[in-house]
mmCIF file of C-alpha atoms and ligand atoms in Angstrom:
data_model
loop_
_atom_site.group_PDB
_atom_site.id
_atom_site.type_symbol
_atom_site.label_atom_id
_atom_site.label_comp_id
_atom_site.label_asym_id
_atom_site.label_seq_id
_atom_site.Cartn_x
_atom_site.Cartn_y
_atom_site.Cartn_z
ATOM 1 C CA MET P 21 40.817 119.824 -22.772
ATOM 2 C CA ARG P 22 43.887 117.883 -21.278
ATOM 3 C CA GLU P 23 44.322 116.684 -17.745
ATOM 4 C CA SER P 24 47.061 119.405 -17.504
ATOM 5 C CA ASP P 25 44.338 122.002 -17.696
ATOM 6 C CA VAL P 26 42.528 121.018 -14.667
ATOM 7 C CA PRO P 27 45.295 119.081 -12.746
ATOM 8 C CA ASP P 28 43.863 119.837 -9.171
ATOM 9 C CA ASP P 29 40.422 118.366 -10.040
ATOM 10 C CA LEU P 30 41.536 114.881 -10.950
ATOM 11 C CA ALA P 31 42.898 112.135 -8.863
ATOM 12 C CA GLU P 32 44.114 109.578 -11.360
ATOM 13 C CA THR P 33 44.070 108.808 -15.173
ATOM 14 C CA LEU P 34 42.271 105.598 -15.775
ATOM 15 C CA VAL P 35 42.336 105.559 -19.726
ATOM 16 C CA THR P 36 44.523 107.656 -21.892
ATOM 17 C CA GLU P 37 43.601 109.403 -25.152
ATOM 18 C CA GLU P 38 46.012 106.846 -26.947
ATOM 19 C CA GLN P 39 44.370 103.775 -25.262
ATOM 20 C CA ILE P 40 40.911 104.990 -26.192
ATOM 21 C CA THR P 41 42.053 105.480 -29.924
ATOM 22 C CA ALA P 42 43.553 102.086 -30.099
ATOM 23 C CA LYS P 43 40.660 100.285 -28.552
ATOM 24 C CA ILE P 44 38.065 101.992 -30.853
ATOM 25 C CA ALA P 45 39.996 101.001 -33.899
ATOM 26 C CA GLU P 46 39.871 97.370 -32.616
ATOM 27 C CA LEU P 47 36.149 97.527 -31.749
ATOM 28 C CA ALA P 48 35.363 99.123 -35.001
ATOM 29 C CA ALA P 49 37.015 96.304 -36.959
ATOM 30 C CA ALA P 50 34.905 93.756 -35.184
ATOM 31 C CA ILE P 51 31.658 95.790 -35.627
ATOM 32 C CA ASP P 52 32.587 96.211 -39.371
ATOM 33 C CA ALA P 53 33.057 92.362 -39.678
ATOM 34 C CA ASP P 54 29.870 91.463 -37.739
ATOM 35 C CA TYR P 55 27.652 93.685 -39.636
ATOM 36 C CA ALA P 56 29.133 93.429 -43.159
ATOM 37 C CA GLY P 57 26.141 93.512 -45.666
ATOM 38 C CA LYS P 58 23.736 94.593 -42.974
ATOM 39 C CA ASP P 59 22.012 97.862 -42.452
ATOM 40 C CA LEU P 60 23.221 99.233 -38.997
ATOM 41 C CA LEU P 61 21.748 101.796 -36.845
ATOM 42 C CA LEU P 62 23.930 103.153 -34.051
ATOM 43 C CA VAL P 63 21.906 104.651 -31.149
ATOM 44 C CA ALA P 64 23.857 106.741 -28.694
ATOM 45 C CA VAL P 65 22.580 107.734 -25.218
ATOM 46 C CA LEU P 66 23.091 111.438 -24.661
ATOM 47 C CA LYS P 67 24.733 113.227 -23.296
ATOM 48 C CA GLY P 68 27.669 111.079 -22.152
ATOM 49 C CA ALA P 69 27.941 108.922 -25.306
ATOM 50 C CA PHE P 70 28.331 111.783 -27.773
ATOM 51 C CA VAL P 71 32.210 111.807 -27.827
ATOM 52 C CA TYR P 72 32.280 108.101 -28.100
ATOM 53 C CA MET P 73 29.694 107.964 -30.736
ATOM 54 C CA SER P 74 31.523 110.586 -32.808
ATOM 55 C CA ASP P 75 34.876 108.733 -32.700
ATOM 56 C CA LEU P 76 33.329 105.274 -33.236
ATOM 57 C CA VAL P 77 31.285 106.139 -36.283
ATOM 58 C CA ARG P 78 34.437 107.726 -38.022
ATOM 59 C CA ALA P 79 36.463 104.547 -37.378
ATOM 60 C CA LEU P 80 33.756 102.296 -39.084
ATOM 61 C CA SER P 81 34.196 101.487 -42.829
ATOM 62 C CA GLY P 82 30.699 100.375 -43.469
ATOM 63 C CA GLN P 83 27.660 102.485 -44.129
ATOM 64 C CA VAL P 84 25.800 103.274 -40.918
ATOM 65 C CA THR P 85 23.152 105.620 -39.738
ATOM 66 C CA VAL P 86 22.875 107.145 -36.378
ATOM 67 C CA ASP P 87 20.288 108.363 -33.885
ATOM 68 C CA PHE P 88 20.208 109.654 -30.281
ATOM 69 C CA MET P 89 18.160 109.192 -27.228
ATOM 70 C CA ALA P 90 18.428 111.051 -23.967
ATOM 71 C CA VAL P 91 17.523 109.422 -20.806
ATOM 72 C CA SER P 92 18.272 110.511 -17.195
ATOM 73 C CA SER P 93 19.064 108.408 -14.200
ATOM 74 C CA TYR P 94 21.514 110.428 -12.407
ATOM 75 C CA GLY P 95 20.691 114.097 -11.884
ATOM 76 C CA ALA P 96 23.827 116.276 -10.879
ATOM 77 C CA GLY P 97 25.017 113.815 -8.205
ATOM 78 C CA THR P 98 27.258 110.770 -8.426
ATOM 79 C CA ARG P 99 24.834 108.026 -7.514
ATOM 80 C CA SER P 100 22.427 106.105 -9.662
ATOM 81 C CA SER P 101 18.831 106.688 -8.746
ATOM 82 C CA GLY P 102 17.552 103.588 -10.682
ATOM 83 C CA VAL P 103 14.761 105.814 -12.231
ATOM 84 C CA VAL P 104 15.034 106.159 -15.997
ATOM 85 C CA LYS P 105 13.194 108.718 -17.812
ATOM 86 C CA ILE P 106 13.127 109.327 -21.609
ATOM 87 C CA ASN P 107 14.057 113.041 -22.208
ATOM 88 C CA LYS P 108 14.387 112.553 -26.095
ATOM 89 C CA ASP P 109 13.117 109.583 -28.019
ATOM 90 C CA LEU P 110 14.569 108.212 -31.280
ATOM 91 C CA ASP P 111 13.638 109.837 -34.506
ATOM 92 C CA THR P 112 13.929 106.581 -36.329
ATOM 93 C CA ASP P 113 11.383 103.788 -36.511
ATOM 94 C CA ILE P 114 13.560 100.844 -35.500
ATOM 95 C CA THR P 115 11.280 98.148 -36.483
ATOM 96 C CA GLY P 116 13.226 95.225 -38.411
ATOM 97 C CA ARG P 117 16.543 97.260 -37.922
ATOM 98 C CA HIS P 118 19.839 96.086 -36.616
ATOM 99 C CA VAL P 119 20.482 98.483 -33.586
ATOM 100 C CA LEU P 120 23.731 99.011 -31.707
ATOM 101 C CA ILE P 121 23.398 100.908 -28.604
ATOM 102 C CA VAL P 122 26.430 103.072 -27.873
ATOM 103 C CA GLU P 123 26.812 103.659 -24.105
ATOM 104 C CA ASP P 124 29.473 105.659 -22.298
ATOM 105 C CA ILE P 125 29.505 103.692 -19.103
ATOM 106 C CA ILE P 126 27.690 100.865 -17.398
ATOM 107 C CA ASP P 127 27.576 101.255 -13.600
ATOM 108 C CA SER P 128 24.657 99.461 -12.013
ATOM 109 C CA GLY P 129 23.327 98.397 -15.289
ATOM 110 C CA LEU P 130 19.984 99.662 -14.595
ATOM 111 C CA THR P 131 19.841 102.309 -17.437
ATOM 112 C CA LEU P 132 21.036 99.874 -19.935
ATOM 113 C CA SER P 133 18.824 96.914 -19.037
ATOM 114 C CA TRP P 134 15.912 99.311 -19.191
ATOM 115 C CA LEU P 135 16.824 100.576 -22.517
ATOM 116 C CA LEU P 136 17.558 97.134 -24.057
ATOM 117 C CA GLU P 137 13.980 96.036 -23.150
ATOM 118 C CA ASN P 138 12.492 99.333 -24.415
ATOM 119 C CA LEU P 139 14.057 99.161 -27.786
ATOM 120 C CA ARG P 140 13.685 95.436 -28.071
ATOM 121 C CA SER P 141 10.014 95.656 -27.665
ATOM 122 C CA ARG P 142 9.958 97.951 -30.828
ATOM 123 C CA GLY P 143 10.543 94.860 -32.853
ATOM 124 C CA VAL P 144 14.129 95.240 -33.720
ATOM 125 C CA ALA P 145 15.837 92.558 -36.074
ATOM 126 C CA SER P 146 18.783 92.539 -33.519
ATOM 127 C CA ILE P 147 20.153 94.587 -30.683
ATOM 128 C CA GLU P 148 23.473 94.717 -29.172
ATOM 129 C CA VAL P 149 25.517 96.958 -26.913
ATOM 130 C CA ALA P 150 28.875 98.868 -27.396
ATOM 131 C CA ALA P 151 29.925 100.248 -24.074
ATOM 132 C CA LEU P 152 33.271 102.028 -23.636
ATOM 133 C CA LEU P 153 33.482 101.638 -19.794
ATOM 134 C CA ARG P 154 31.994 99.102 -17.522
ATOM 135 C CA LYS P 155 32.227 99.058 -13.635
ATOM 136 C CA PRO P 156 32.261 95.957 -11.407
ATOM 137 C CA ASP P 157 28.700 96.417 -10.241
ATOM 138 C CA ALA P 158 27.433 95.853 -13.803
ATOM 139 C CA ALA P 159 28.208 92.161 -13.140
ATOM 140 C CA LYS P 160 25.256 92.040 -10.789
ATOM 141 C CA VAL P 161 22.693 92.509 -13.397
ATOM 142 C CA GLN P 162 22.214 90.726 -16.688
ATOM 143 C CA VAL P 163 23.918 93.302 -19.086
ATOM 144 C CA PRO P 164 25.083 91.556 -22.296
ATOM 145 C CA VAL P 165 27.728 93.807 -23.730
ATOM 146 C CA LYS P 166 29.101 92.563 -27.182
ATOM 147 C CA TYR P 167 31.670 95.334 -27.596
ATOM 148 C CA LEU P 168 33.326 96.561 -24.550
ATOM 149 C CA GLY P 169 36.139 99.043 -24.212
ATOM 150 C CA PHE P 170 37.444 98.955 -20.734
ATOM 151 C CA ASP P 171 36.634 97.483 -17.298
ATOM 152 C CA ILE P 172 37.322 100.105 -14.723
ATOM 153 C CA PRO P 173 37.410 100.149 -10.901
ATOM 154 C CA ASN P 174 34.419 101.400 -8.873
ATOM 155 C CA ALA P 175 35.278 105.098 -8.795
ATOM 156 C CA PHE P 176 33.414 108.242 -10.221
ATOM 157 C CA VAL P 177 35.080 109.164 -13.561
ATOM 158 C CA VAL P 178 34.815 112.123 -15.766
ATOM 159 C CA GLY P 179 36.119 112.891 -19.446
ATOM 160 C CA TYR P 180 35.530 111.759 -23.000
ATOM 161 C CA GLY P 181 31.882 112.657 -22.738
ATOM 162 C CA LEU P 182 31.394 111.914 -19.018
ATOM 163 C CA ASP P 183 30.545 114.884 -16.876
ATOM 164 C CA TYR P 184 30.409 115.989 -13.229
ATOM 165 C CA ALA P 185 27.655 118.728 -13.048
ATOM 166 C CA GLU P 186 27.916 119.070 -16.820
ATOM 167 C CA LYS P 187 31.797 119.776 -16.630
ATOM 168 C CA TYR P 188 34.754 117.841 -17.906
ATOM 169 C CA ARG P 189 32.949 116.359 -20.835
ATOM 170 C CA ASN P 190 35.595 117.900 -23.231
ATOM 171 C CA LEU P 191 38.528 116.210 -21.302
ATOM 172 C CA ARG P 192 40.342 113.899 -23.848
ATOM 173 C CA SER P 193 41.225 111.107 -21.356
ATOM 174 C CA ILE P 194 39.207 109.345 -18.700
ATOM 175 C CA ALA P 195 40.168 110.131 -15.064
ATOM 176 C CA VAL P 196 38.902 109.684 -11.502
ATOM 177 C CA LEU P 197 37.478 112.962 -10.195
ATOM 178 C CA ALA P 198 39.223 114.260 -7.104
ATOM 179 C CA PRO P 199 36.844 113.743 -4.106
ATOM 180 C CA HIS P 200 37.121 117.317 -3.051
ATOM 181 C CA VAL P 201 35.411 118.450 -6.165
ATOM 182 C CA TYR P 202 31.992 116.907 -5.086
ATOM 183 C CA ALA P 203 32.700 116.849 -1.412
HETATM 184 P P1 5GP D 309 23.735 102.753 -14.339
HETATM 185 O O1 5GP D 309 22.325 102.803 -14.629
HETATM 186 O O2 5GP D 309 24.370 101.590 -15.242
HETATM 187 O O3 5GP D 309 23.989 102.633 -12.943
HETATM 188 O O4 5GP D 309 24.212 104.182 -14.739
HETATM 189 C C1 5GP D 309 24.597 104.519 -16.168
HETATM 190 C C2 5GP D 309 24.758 106.095 -16.321
HETATM 191 O O5 5GP D 309 25.160 106.584 -15.096
HETATM 192 C C3 5GP D 309 25.802 106.259 -17.392
HETATM 193 O O6 5GP D 309 25.116 106.452 -18.641
HETATM 194 C C4 5GP D 309 26.291 107.641 -16.816
HETATM 195 O O7 5GP D 309 25.568 108.833 -17.252
HETATM 196 C C5 5GP D 309 26.194 107.639 -15.282
HETATM 197 N N1 5GP D 309 27.446 107.138 -14.655
HETATM 198 C C6 5GP D 309 27.692 105.982 -13.973
HETATM 199 N N2 5GP D 309 28.898 105.883 -13.568
HETATM 200 C C7 5GP D 309 29.493 107.003 -13.896
HETATM 201 C C8 5GP D 309 30.737 107.751 -13.637
HETATM 202 O O8 5GP D 309 31.696 107.176 -13.034
HETATM 203 N N3 5GP D 309 30.846 109.079 -14.110
HETATM 204 C C9 5GP D 309 29.968 109.761 -14.728
HETATM 205 N N4 5GP D 309 30.289 110.898 -15.126
HETATM 206 N N5 5GP D 309 28.683 109.182 -14.873
HETATM 207 C C10 5GP D 309 28.531 107.901 -14.445
#
């Protein structure tokens, strides 16, 4: 889906399809270099990160494996509840593994801090974060993001995996949702 398919629902483009593609190439090169000779497991947080995960793995040259977790902290609204619940855990035993968490967006950072602690406690060899988007509030908590796509303003965004009430995940770019949609 392109922005022209849902023009009335979007207020502003924040990141174009071309910008995402270029950034992923850059980040993938850094990840390939950092994990050369290592056995890397990418863990994506569903559902939002599924699009980013799929583009990122294909941009990597090294051998990697993937796994998925589903956690919920948002429900159908636009505000973080701070409550994290595991809806689907990993299939992989990550003891001794080099893990890279692939996240769509960091807002308050609550979800990610919780996830980092949870996975670290399973005895990983290393754990880092690749987040496509980060909002200003993320600066308030300690969220170490090794591979960051874009810092964006504090607005509710959709597209490239990110939804509002399960819609707009298939939008190719990242855009601010028009307020009338959730008013
Ligand atoms: P945090 O715990 O960092 O506040 O929230 C992280 C999660 O909230 C993200 O994984 C995402 O699911 C959701 N989220 C935060 N900001 C946005 C946003 O602007 N748009 C959408 N669609 N989801 C968001």
